[in-house]
Coordinates of N, CA and C in Angstrom, one line a residue:
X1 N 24.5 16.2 17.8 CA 25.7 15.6 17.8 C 26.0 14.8 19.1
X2 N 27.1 13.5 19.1 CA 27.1 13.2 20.3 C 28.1 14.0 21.6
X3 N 28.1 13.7 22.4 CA 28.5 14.9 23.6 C 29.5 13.7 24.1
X4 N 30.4 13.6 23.9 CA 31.9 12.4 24.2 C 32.8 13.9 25.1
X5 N 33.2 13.1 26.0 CA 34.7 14.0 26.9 C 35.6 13.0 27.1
X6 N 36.9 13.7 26.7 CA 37.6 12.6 26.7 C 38.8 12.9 28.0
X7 N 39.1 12.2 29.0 CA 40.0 12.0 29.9 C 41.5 11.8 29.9
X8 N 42.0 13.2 29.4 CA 43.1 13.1 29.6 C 44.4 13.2 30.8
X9 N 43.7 13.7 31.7 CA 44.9 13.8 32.9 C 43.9 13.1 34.1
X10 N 43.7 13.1 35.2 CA 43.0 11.8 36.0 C 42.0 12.4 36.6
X11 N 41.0 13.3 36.3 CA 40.2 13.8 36.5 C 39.1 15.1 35.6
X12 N 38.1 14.4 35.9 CA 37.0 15.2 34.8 C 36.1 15.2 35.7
X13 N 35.7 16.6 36.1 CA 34.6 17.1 36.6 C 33.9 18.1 36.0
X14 N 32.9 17.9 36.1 CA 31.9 19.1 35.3 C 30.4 18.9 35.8
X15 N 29.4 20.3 35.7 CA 28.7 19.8 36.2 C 27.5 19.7 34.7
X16 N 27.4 18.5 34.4 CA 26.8 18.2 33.5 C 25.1 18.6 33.5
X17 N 24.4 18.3 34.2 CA 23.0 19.2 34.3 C 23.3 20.1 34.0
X18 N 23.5 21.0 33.9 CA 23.7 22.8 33.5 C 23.3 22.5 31.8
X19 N 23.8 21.5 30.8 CA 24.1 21.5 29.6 C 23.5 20.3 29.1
X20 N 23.2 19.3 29.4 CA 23.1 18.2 28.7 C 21.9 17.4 29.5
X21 N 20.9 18.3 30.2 CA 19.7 17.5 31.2 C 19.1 16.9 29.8
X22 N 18.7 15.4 30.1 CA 18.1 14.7 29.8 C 18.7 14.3 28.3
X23 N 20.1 14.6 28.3 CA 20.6 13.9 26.9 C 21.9 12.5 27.6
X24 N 22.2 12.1 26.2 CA 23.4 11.1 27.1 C 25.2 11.1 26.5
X25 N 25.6 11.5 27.8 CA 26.8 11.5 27.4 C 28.1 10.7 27.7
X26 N 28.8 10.8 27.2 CA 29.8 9.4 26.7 C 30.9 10.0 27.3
X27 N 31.7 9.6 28.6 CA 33.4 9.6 28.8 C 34.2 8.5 28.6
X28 N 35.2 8.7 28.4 CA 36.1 8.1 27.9 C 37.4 8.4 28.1
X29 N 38.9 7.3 28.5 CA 40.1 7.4 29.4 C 40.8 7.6 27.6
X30 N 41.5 8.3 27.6 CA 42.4 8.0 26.3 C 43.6 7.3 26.5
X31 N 44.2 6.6 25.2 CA 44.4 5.2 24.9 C 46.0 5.1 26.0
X32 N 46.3 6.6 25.8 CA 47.8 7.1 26.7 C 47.7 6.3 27.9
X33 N 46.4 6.9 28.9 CA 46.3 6.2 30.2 C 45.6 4.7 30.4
X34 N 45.8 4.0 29.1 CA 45.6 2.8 29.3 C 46.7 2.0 28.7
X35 N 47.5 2.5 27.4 CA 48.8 1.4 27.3 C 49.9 2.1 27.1
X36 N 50.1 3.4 27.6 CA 50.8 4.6 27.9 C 52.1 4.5 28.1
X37 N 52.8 5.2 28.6 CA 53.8 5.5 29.6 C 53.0 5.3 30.8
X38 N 51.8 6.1 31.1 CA 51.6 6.5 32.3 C 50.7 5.1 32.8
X39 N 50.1 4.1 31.7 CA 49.9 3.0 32.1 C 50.8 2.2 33.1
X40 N 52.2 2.4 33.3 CA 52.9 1.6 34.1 C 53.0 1.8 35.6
X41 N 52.3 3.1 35.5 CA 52.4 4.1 37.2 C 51.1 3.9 37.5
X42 N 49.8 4.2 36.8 CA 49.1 4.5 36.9 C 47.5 3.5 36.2
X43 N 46.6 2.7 36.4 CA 45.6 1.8 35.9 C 44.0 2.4 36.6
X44 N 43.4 2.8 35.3 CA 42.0 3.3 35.8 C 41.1 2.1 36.3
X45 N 40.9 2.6 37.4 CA 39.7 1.7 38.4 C 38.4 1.6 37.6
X46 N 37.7 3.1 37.7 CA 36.1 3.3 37.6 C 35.8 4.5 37.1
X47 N 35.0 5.1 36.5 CA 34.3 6.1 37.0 C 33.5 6.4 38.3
X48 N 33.5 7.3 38.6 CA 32.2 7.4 39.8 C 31.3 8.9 39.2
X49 N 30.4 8.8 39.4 CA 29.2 10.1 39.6 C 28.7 10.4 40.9
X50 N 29.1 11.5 41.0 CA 28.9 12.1 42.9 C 29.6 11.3 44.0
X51 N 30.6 10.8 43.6 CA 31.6 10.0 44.3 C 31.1 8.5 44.6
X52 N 30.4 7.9 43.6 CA 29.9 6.2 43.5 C 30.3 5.8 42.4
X53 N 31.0 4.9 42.6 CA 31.6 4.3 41.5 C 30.5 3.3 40.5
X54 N 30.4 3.7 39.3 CA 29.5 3.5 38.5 C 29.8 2.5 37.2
X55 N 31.2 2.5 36.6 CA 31.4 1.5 36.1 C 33.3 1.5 35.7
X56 N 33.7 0.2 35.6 CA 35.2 0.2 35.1 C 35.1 0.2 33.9
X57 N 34.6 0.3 33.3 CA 34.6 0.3 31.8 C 35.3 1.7 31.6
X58 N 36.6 1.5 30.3 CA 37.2 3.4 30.3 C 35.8 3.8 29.4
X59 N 35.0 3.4 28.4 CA 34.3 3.9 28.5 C 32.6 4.1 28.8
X60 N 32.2 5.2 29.2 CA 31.3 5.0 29.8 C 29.8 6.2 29.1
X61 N 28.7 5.8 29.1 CA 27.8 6.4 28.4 C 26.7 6.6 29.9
X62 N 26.0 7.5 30.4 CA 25.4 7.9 30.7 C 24.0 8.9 30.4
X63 N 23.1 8.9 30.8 CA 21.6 9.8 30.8 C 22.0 11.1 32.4
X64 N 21.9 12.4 31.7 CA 22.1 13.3 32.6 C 20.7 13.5 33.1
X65 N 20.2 13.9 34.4 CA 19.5 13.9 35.0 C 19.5 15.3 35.3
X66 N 18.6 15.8 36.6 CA 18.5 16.7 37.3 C 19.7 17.0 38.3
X67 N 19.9 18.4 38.5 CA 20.9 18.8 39.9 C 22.8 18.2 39.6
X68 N 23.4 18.4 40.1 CA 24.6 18.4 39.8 C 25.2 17.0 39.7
X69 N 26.1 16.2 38.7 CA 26.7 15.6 38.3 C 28.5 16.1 38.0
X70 N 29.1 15.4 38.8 CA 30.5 15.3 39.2 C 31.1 13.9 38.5
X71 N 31.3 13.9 37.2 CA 31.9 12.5 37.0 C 33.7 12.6 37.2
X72 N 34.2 11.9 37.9 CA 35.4 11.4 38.3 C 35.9 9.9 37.3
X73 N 37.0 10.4 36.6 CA 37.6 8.9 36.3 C 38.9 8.7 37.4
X74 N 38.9 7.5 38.0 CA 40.0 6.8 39.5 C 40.3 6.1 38.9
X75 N 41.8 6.4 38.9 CA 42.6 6.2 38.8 C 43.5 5.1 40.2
X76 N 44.2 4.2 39.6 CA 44.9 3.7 41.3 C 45.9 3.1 40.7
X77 N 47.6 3.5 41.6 CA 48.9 2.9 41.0 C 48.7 1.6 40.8
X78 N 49.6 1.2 40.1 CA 49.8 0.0 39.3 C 50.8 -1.2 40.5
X79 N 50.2 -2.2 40.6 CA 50.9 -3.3 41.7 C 51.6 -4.4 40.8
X80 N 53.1 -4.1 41.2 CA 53.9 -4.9 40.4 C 54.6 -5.7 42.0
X81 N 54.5 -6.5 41.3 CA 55.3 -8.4 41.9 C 56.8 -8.1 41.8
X82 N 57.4 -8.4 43.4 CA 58.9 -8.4 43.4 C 59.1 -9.8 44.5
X83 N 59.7 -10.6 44.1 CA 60.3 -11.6 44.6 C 61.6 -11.8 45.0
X84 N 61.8 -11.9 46.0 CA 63.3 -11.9 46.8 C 63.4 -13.0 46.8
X85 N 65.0 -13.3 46.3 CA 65.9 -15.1 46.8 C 66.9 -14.7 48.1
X86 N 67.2 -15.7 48.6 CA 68.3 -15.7 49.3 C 68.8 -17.1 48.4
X87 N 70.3 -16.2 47.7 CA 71.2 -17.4 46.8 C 72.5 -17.9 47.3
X88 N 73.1 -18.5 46.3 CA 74.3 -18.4 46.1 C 75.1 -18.6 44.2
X89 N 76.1 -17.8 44.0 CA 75.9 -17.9 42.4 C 76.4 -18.7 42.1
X90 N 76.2 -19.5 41.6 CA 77.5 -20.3 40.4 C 77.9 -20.2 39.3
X91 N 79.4 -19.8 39.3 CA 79.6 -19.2 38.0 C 79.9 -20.8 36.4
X92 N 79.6 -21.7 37.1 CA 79.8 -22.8 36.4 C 78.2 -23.0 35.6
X93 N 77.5 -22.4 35.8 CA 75.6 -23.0 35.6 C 75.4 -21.7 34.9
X94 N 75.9 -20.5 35.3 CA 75.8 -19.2 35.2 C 74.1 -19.1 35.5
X95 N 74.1 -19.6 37.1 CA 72.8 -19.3 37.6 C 73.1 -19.2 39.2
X96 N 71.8 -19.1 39.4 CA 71.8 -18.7 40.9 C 71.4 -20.1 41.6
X97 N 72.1 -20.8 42.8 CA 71.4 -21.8 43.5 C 70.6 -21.0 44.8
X98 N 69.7 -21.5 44.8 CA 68.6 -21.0 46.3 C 69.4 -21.5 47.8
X99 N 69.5 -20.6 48.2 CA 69.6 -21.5 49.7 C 68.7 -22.0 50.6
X100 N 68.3 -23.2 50.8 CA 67.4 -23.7 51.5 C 66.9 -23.2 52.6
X101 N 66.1 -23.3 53.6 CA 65.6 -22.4 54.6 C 66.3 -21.7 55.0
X102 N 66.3 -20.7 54.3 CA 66.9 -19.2 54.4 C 66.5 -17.8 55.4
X103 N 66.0 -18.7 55.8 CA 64.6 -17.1 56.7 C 63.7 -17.7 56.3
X104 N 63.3 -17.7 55.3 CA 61.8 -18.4 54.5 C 61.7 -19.6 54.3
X105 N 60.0 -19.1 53.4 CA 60.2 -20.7 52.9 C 60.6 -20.6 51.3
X106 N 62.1 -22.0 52.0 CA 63.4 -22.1 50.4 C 63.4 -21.1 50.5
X107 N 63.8 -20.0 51.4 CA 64.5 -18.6 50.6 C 63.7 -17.9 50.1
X108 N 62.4 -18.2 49.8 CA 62.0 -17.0 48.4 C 60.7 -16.1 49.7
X109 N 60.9 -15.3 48.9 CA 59.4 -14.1 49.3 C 58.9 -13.4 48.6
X110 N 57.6 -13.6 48.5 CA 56.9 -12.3 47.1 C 56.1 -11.4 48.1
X111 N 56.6 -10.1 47.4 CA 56.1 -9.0 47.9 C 55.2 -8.5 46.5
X112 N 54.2 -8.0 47.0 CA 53.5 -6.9 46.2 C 53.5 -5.4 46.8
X113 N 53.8 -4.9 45.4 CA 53.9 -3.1 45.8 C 53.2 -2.6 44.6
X114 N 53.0 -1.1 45.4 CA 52.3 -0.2 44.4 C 53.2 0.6 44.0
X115 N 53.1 0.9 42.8 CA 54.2 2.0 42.3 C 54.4 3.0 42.7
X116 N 55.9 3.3 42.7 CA 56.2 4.4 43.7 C 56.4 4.2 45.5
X117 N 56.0 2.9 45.6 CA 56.5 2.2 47.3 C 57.8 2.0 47.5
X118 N 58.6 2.7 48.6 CA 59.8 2.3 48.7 C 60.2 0.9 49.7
X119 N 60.4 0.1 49.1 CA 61.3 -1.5 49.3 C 62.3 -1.3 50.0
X120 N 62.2 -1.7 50.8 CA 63.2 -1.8 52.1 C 63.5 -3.8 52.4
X121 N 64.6 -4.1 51.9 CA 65.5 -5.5 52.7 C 66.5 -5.2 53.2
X122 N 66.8 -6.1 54.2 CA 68.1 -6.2 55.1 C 68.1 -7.8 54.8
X123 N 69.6 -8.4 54.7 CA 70.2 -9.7 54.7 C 70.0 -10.2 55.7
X124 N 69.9 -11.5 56.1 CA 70.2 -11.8 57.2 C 71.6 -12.8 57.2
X125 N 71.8 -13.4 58.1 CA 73.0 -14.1 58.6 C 72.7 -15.6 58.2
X126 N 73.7 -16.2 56.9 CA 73.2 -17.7 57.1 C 74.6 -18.5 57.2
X127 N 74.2 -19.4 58.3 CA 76.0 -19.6 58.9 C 76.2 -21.0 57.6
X128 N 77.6 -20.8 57.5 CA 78.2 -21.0 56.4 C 79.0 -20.6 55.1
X129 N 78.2 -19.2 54.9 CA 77.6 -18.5 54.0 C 78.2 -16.6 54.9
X130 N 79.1 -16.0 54.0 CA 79.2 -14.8 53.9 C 77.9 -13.8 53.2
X131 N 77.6 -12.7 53.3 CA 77.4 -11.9 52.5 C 77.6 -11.1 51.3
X132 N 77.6 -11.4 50.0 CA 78.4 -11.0 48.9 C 77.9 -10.4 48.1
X133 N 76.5 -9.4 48.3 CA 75.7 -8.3 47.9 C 74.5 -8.8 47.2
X134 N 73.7 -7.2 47.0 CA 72.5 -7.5 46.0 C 72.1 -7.5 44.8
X135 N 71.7 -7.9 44.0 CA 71.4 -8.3 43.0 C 70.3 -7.6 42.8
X136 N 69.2 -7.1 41.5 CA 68.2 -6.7 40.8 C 68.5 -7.3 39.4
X137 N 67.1 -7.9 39.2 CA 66.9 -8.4 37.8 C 65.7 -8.1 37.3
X138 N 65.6 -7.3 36.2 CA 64.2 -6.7 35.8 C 64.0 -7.1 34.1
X139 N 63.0 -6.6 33.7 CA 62.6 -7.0 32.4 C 63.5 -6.4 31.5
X140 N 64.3 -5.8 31.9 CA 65.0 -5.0 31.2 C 67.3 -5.4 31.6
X141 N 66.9 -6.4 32.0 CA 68.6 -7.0 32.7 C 68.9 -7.5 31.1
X142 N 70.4 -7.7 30.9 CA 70.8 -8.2 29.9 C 71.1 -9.6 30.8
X143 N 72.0 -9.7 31.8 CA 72.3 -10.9 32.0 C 71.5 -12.0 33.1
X144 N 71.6 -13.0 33.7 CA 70.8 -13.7 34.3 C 71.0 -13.9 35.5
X145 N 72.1 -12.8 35.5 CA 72.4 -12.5 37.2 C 72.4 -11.0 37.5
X146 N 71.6 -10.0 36.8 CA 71.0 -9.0 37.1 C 72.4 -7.9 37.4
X147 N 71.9 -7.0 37.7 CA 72.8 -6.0 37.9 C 73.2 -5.9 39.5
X148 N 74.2 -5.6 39.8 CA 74.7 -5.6 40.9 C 74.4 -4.1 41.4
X149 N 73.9 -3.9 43.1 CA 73.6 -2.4 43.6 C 75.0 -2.2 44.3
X150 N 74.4 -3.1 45.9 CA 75.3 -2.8 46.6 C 76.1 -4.3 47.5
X151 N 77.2 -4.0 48.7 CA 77.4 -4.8 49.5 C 76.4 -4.2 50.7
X152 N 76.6 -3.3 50.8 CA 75.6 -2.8 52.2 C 74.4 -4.0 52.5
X153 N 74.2 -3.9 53.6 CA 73.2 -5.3 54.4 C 71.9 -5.0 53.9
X154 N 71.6 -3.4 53.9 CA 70.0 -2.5 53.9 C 70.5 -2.1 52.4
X155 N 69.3 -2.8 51.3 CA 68.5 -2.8 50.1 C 67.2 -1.5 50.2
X156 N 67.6 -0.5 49.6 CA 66.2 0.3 49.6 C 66.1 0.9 48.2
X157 N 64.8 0.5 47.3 CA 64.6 1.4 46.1 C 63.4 1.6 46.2
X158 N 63.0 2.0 45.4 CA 61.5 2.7 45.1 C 61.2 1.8 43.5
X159 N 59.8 0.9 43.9 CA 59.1 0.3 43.1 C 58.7 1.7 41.5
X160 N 59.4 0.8 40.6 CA 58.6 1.2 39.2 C 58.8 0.1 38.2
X161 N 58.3 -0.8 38.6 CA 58.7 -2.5 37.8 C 58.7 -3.7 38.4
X162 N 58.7 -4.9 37.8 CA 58.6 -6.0 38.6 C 59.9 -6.2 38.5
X163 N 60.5 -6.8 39.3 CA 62.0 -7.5 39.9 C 62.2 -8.6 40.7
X164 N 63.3 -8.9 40.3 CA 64.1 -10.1 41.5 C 64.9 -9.3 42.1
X165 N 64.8 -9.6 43.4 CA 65.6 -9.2 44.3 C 66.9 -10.4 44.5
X166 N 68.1 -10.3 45.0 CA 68.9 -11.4 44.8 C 69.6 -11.1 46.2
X167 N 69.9 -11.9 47.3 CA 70.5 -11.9 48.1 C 71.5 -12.8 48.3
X168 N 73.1 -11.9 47.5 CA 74.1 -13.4 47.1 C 74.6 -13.4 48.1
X169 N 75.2 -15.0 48.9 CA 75.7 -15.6 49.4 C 77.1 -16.4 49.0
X170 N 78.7 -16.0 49.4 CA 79.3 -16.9 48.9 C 79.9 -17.8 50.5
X171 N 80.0 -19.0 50.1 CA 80.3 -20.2 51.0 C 81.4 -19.6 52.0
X172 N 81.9 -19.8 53.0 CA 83.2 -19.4 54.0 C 83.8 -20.5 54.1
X173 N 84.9 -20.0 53.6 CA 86.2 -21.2 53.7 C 86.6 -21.4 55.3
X174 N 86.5 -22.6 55.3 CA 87.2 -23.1 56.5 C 88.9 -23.1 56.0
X175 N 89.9 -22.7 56.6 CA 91.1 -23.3 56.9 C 91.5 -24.2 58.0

């Protein structure tokens, strides 16, 4: 029969010489840890054998040899894209206008994180322009100006998704 193991939680060790010298056997990631839940935290790299990474393929066929064999499936969090604006809203467009050199360039910044990274922004000061809080808009916002957190200056969450970050700005009246 054929000798398949199948990879349910992020690690399979065994020492395969003992059982299967000179036959070939087949591992495999199940379908969970590839379009899962746990796909969104978590994306399999490779296997390795004796800690060398041997192929990304989830699955994998090998010939057991002599002496001990440690196959490892690696696993490594998932890097989702967060982009920060510095805006201002208009409620006439029902959109956000960018503020032009804002700190950046045009305002925008993309960050890459690994799931589970905690995101830290602070606002800065753009004269003309009050501070009028932050903004998050994810795959999951109903509207196109995202859910509102806080007024506080210091933005901090913990990455589990891609997002806009929104740094609203409303104009200061002169009298």
């Amino acid at each position: 029969g054929e000798n398949v193991f199948t990879v349910d939680n992020q690690e399979l060790s065994d020492n395969f010489a003992d059982r299967f010298y000179m036959t070939n056997v087949t591992v495999r990631i199940t379908n969970e840890y590839l379009t899962g839940e746990n796909a969104k935290r978590y994306q399999f790299a490779y296997w390795a054998i004796n800690s060398v990474a041997v192929s990304s393929n989830p699955i994998y066929t090998f010939t057991v040899g002599l002496g001990e064999m440690n196959v490892t499936a690696v696993f490594e969090p998932v890097t989702y894209g967060v982009n920060a604006y510095v805006v201002r809203w208009n409620p006439e467009t029902n959109s956000y206008i960018e503020l032009p050199n804002a700190g950046g360039i045009d305002g925008i910044y993309a960050y890459n994180y690994k799931y589970g990274d905690k995101l830290v922004l602070t606002e800065s000061t753009n004269e003309g322009y009050r501070f009028a809080g932050w903004y998050l808009w994810s795959t999951s916002s109903t509207t196109p100006r995202g859910t509102f957190v806080t007024n506080e200056n210091l933005l901090e969450f913990f990455i589990d998704g891609m997002y806009r970050v929104y740094a609203n700005f409303e104009p200061v009246s002169i009298i």
